[in-house]
Tab-separated table of C-alpha atoms in Angstrom:
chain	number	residue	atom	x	y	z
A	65	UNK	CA	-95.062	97.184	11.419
A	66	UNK	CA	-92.878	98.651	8.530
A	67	UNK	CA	-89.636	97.509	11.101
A	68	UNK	CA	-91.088	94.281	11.024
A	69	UNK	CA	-91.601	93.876	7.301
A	70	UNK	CA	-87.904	95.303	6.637
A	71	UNK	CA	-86.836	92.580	9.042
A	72	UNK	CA	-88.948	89.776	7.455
A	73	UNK	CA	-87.076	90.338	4.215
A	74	UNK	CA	-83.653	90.722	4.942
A	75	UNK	CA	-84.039	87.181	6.875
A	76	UNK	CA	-85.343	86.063	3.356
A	77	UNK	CA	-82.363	87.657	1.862
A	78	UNK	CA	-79.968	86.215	3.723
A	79	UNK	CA	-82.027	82.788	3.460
A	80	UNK	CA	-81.978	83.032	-0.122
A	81	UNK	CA	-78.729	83.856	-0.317
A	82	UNK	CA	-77.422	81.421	1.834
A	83	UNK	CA	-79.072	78.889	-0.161
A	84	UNK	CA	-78.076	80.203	-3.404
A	85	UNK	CA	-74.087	79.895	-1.978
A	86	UNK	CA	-74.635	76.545	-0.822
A	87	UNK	CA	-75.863	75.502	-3.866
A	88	UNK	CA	-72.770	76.937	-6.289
A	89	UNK	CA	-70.279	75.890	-3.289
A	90	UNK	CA	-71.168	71.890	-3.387
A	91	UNK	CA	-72.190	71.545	-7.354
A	92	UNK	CA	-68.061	73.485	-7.903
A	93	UNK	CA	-66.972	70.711	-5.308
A	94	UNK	CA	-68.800	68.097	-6.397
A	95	UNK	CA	-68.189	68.044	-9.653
A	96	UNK	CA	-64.123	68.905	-8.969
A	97	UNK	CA	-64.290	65.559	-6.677
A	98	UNK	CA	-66.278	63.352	-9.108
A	99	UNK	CA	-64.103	63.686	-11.760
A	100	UNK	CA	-61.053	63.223	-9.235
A	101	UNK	CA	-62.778	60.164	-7.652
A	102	UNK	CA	-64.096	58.898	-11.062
A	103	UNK	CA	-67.667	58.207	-9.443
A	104	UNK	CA	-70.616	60.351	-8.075
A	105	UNK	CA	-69.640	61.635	-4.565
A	106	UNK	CA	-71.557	63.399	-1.786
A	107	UNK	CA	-69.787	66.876	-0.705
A	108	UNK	CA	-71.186	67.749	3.074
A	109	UNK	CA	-69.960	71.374	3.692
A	110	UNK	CA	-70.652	71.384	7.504
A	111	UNK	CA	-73.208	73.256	9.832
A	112	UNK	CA	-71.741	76.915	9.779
A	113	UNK	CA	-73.361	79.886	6.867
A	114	UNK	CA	-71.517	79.312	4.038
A	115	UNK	CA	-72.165	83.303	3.352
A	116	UNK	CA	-69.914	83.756	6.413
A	117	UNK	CA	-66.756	81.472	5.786
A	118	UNK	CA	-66.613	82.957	1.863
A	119	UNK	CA	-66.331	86.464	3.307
A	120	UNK	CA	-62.818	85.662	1.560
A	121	UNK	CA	-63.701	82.744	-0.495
A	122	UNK	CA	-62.638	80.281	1.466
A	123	UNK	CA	-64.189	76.797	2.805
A	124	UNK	CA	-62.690	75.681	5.770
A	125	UNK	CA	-63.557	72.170	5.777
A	126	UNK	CA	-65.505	69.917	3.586
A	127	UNK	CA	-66.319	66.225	3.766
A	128	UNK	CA	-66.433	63.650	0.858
A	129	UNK	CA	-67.834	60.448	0.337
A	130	UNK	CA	-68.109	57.744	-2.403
A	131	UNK	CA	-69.444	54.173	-2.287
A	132	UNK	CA	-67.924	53.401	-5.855
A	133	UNK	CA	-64.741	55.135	-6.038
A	134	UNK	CA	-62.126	54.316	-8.808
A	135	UNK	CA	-58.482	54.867	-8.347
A	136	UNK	CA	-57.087	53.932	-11.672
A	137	UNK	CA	-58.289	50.415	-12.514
A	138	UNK	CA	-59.901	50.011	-9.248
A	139	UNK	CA	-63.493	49.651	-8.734
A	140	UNK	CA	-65.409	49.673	-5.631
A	141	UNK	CA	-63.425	51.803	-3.404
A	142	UNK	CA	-65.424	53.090	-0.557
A	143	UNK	CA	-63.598	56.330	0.317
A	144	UNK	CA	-64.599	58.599	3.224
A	145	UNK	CA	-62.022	62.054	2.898
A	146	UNK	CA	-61.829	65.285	4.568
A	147	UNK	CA	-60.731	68.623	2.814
A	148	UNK	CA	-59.342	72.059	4.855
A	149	UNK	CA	-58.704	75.674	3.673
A	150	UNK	CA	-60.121	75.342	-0.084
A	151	UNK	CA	-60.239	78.804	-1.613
A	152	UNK	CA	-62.109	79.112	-4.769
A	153	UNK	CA	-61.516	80.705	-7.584
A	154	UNK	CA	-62.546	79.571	-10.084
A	155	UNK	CA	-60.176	81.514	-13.142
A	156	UNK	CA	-58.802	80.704	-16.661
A	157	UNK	CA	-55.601	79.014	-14.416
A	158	UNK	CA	-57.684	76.756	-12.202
A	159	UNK	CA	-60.479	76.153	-9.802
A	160	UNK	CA	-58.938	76.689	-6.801
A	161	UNK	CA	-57.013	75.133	-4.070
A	162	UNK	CA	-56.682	73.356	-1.008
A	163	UNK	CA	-54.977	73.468	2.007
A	164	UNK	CA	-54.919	70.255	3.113
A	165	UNK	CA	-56.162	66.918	3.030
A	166	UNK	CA	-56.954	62.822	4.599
A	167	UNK	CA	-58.993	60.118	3.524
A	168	UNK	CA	-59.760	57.022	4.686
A	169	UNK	CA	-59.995	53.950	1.550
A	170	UNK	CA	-61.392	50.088	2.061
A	171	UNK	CA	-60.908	48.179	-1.124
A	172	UNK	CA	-62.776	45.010	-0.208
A	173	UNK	CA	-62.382	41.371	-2.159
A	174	UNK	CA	-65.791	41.552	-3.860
A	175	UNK	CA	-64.013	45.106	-5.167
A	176	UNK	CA	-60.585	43.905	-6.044
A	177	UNK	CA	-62.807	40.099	-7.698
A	178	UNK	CA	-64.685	42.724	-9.526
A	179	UNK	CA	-61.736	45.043	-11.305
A	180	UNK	CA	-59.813	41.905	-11.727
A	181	UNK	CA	-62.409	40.424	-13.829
A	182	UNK	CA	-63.067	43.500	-16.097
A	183	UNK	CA	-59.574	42.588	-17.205
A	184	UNK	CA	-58.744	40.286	-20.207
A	185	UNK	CA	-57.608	38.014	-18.113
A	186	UNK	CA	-60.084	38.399	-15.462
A	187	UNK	CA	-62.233	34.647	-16.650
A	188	UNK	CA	-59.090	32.959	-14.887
A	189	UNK	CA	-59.813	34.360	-11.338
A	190	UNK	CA	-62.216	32.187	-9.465
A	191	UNK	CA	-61.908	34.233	-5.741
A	192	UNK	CA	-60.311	36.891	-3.886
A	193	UNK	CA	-59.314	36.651	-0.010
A	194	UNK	CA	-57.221	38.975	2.212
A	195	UNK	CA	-55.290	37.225	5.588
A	196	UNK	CA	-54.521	39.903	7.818
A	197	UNK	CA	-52.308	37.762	9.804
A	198	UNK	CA	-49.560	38.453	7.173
A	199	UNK	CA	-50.896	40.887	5.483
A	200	UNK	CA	-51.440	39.075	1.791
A	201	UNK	CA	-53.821	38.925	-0.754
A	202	UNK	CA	-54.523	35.642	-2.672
A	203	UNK	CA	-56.138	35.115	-5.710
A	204	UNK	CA	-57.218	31.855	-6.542
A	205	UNK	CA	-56.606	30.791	-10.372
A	206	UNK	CA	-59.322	28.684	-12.067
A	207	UNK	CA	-60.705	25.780	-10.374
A	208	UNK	CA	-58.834	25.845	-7.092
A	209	UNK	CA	-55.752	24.095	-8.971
A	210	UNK	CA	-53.602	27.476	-8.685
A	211	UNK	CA	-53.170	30.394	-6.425
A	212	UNK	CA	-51.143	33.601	-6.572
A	213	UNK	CA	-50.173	35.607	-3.348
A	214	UNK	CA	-49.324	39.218	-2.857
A	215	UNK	CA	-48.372	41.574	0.159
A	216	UNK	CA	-49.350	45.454	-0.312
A	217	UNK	CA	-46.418	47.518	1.300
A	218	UNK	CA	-46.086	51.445	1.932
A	219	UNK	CA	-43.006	52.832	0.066
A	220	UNK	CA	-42.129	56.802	0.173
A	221	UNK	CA	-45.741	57.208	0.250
A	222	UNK	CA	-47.098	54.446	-2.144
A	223	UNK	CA	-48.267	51.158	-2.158
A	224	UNK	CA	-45.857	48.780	-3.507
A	225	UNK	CA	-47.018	45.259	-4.668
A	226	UNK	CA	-44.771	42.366	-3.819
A	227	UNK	CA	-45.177	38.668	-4.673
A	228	UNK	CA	-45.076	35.919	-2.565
A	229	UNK	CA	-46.326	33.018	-4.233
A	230	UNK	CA	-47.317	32.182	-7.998
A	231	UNK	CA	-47.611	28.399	-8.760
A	232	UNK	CA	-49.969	25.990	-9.902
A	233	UNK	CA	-49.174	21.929	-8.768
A	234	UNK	CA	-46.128	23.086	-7.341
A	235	UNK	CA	-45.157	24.356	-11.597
A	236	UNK	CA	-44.848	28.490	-12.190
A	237	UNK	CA	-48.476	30.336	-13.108
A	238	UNK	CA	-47.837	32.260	-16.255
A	239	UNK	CA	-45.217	35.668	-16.787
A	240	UNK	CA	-48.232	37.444	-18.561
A	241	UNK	CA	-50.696	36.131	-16.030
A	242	UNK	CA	-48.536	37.275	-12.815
A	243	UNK	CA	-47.764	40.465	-14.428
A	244	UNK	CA	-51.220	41.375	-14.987
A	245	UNK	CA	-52.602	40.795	-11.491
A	246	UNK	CA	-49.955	42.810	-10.203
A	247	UNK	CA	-50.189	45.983	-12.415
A	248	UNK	CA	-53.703	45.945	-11.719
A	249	UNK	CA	-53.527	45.662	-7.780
A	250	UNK	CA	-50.758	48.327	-8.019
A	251	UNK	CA	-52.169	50.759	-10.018
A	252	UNK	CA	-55.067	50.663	-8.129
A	253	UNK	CA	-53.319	51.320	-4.893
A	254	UNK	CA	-50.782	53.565	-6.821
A	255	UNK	CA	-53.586	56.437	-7.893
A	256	UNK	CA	-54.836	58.876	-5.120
A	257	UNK	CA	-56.726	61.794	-5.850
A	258	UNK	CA	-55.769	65.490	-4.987
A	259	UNK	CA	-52.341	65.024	-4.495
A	260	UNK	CA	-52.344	62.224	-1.687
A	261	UNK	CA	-49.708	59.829	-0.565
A	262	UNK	CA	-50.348	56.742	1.243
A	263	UNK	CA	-49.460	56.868	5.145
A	264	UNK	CA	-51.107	53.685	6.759
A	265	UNK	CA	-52.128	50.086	5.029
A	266	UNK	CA	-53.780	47.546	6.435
A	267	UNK	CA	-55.290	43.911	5.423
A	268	UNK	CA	-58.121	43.391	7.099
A	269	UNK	CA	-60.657	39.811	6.574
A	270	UNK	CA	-62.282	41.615	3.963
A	271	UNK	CA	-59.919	43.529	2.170
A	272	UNK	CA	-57.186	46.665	2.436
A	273	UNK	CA	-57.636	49.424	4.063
A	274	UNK	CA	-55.502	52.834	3.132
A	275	UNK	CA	-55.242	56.004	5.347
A	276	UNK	CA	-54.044	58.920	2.974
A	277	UNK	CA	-52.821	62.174	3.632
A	278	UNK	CA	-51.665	65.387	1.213
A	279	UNK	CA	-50.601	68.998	1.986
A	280	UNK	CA	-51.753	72.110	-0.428
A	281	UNK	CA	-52.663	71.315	-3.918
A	282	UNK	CA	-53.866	72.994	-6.879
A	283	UNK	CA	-57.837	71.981	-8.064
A	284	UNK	CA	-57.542	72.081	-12.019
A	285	UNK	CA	-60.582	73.040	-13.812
A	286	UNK	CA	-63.088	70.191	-13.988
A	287	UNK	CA	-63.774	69.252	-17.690
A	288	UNK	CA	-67.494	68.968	-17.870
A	289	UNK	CA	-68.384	72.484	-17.029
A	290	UNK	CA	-67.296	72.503	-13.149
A	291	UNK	CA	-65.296	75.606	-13.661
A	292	UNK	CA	-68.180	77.351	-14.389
A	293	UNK	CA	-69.533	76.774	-10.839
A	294	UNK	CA	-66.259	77.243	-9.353
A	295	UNK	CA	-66.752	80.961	-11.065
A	296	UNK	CA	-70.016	81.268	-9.621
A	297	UNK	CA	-69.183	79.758	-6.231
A	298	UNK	CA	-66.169	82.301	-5.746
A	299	UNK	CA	-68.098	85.234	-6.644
A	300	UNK	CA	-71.456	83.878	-4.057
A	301	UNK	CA	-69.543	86.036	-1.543
């Protein structure tokens, strides 16, 4: 009987405890990834006791998603990423770090018609469409009359942004206007979180689609208070 009872509560020990690291684990991740993603996120840390893998405060893998992702500019980013080896710490110096990283990024026309018209400029945009036949984007200007083409390239790791077509009746759209759309569509194609670099692009009917892929990096201390669960998280163990 008294075996029995000892053995009843270490299980709820290690139950507690188990839920206690889970819970300081994913709110240190989560809020290191929201602020890195610039939306809410959801931080899946996988099947296995989380009291095991921090023996030595490490997380071997971690998944990430966000809906509403923002890479600079960009709005509505659906972003599906995978994290390996992130050690915790959780110090004065930062949060901790990771070993390794991929993610998988659709930015579809409703998202690109959307940050485009959060812009100054953005009243002049009528529609958004993606041809993956050549791999453009074009962006119709006002009512049908213009339209401005684009084709997202990979350079040393980055998307570059070249122009293809900018006229209106056969005349030149504006410098300012051109300019705009481009530093827009670049910077949000340009900005990838925890260290990334672009490896694969592709323009699909509905958008562009971005495979990205980063090596050990360096998780600074989150700004509203996420270093505080990084403390706690590295200490769970």
């Amino acid at each position: 009987m008294f075996a029995a009872l000892v053995a009843a509560l270490l299980v709820a020990v290690l139950i507690g405890g188990e839920a206690y690291a889970r819970h300081v684990v994913k709110d240190c991740l989560t809020s290191q990834f929201r602020e890195q993603l610039g939306s809410d996120v959801d931080v899946r840390l996988g099947g296995k006791p989380v009291l095991v893998e921090m023996i030595d405060h490490k997380v071997p893998k971690i998944t990430i998603k966000s809906k509403d992702g923002r890479f600079g500019p960009a709005a509505g980013m659906s972003v599906h990423a995978v994290a390996r080896d992130i050690r915790l710490e959780g110090d004065s110096k930062r949060a901790g770090t990771i070993g390794s990283s991929q993610a998988d990024v659709s930015w579809g026309n409703q998202g690109i018609a959307a940050t485009l018209k959060a812009q100054p400029f953005g009243g002049l945009i009528s529609a958004v469409s993606s041809n993956p036949s050549d791999g453009t984007l074009t962006f119709q200007v006002g009512p049908a009359l213009a339209q401005f083409v684009v084709k997202p390239v990979i350079t040393n790791g980055t998307v570059d942004v070249q122009t293809k077509e900018a006229s209106v009746l056969g005349f030149g759209l504006p410098t300012d206007l051109v300019d705009g759309i481009v530093k827009v569509i670049a910077d949000g194609l340009q900005n990838y979180p925890i260290g990334m670099q672009a490896k694969t692009l592709k323009v699909t009917d509905d958008g562009v689609q971005l495979h990205l892929a980063g090596n050990a990096y360096d998780l600074p201390n989150a700004k509203n208070g996420g270093n505080s669960s990084c403390t706690k998280a590295a200490k769970a163990a």
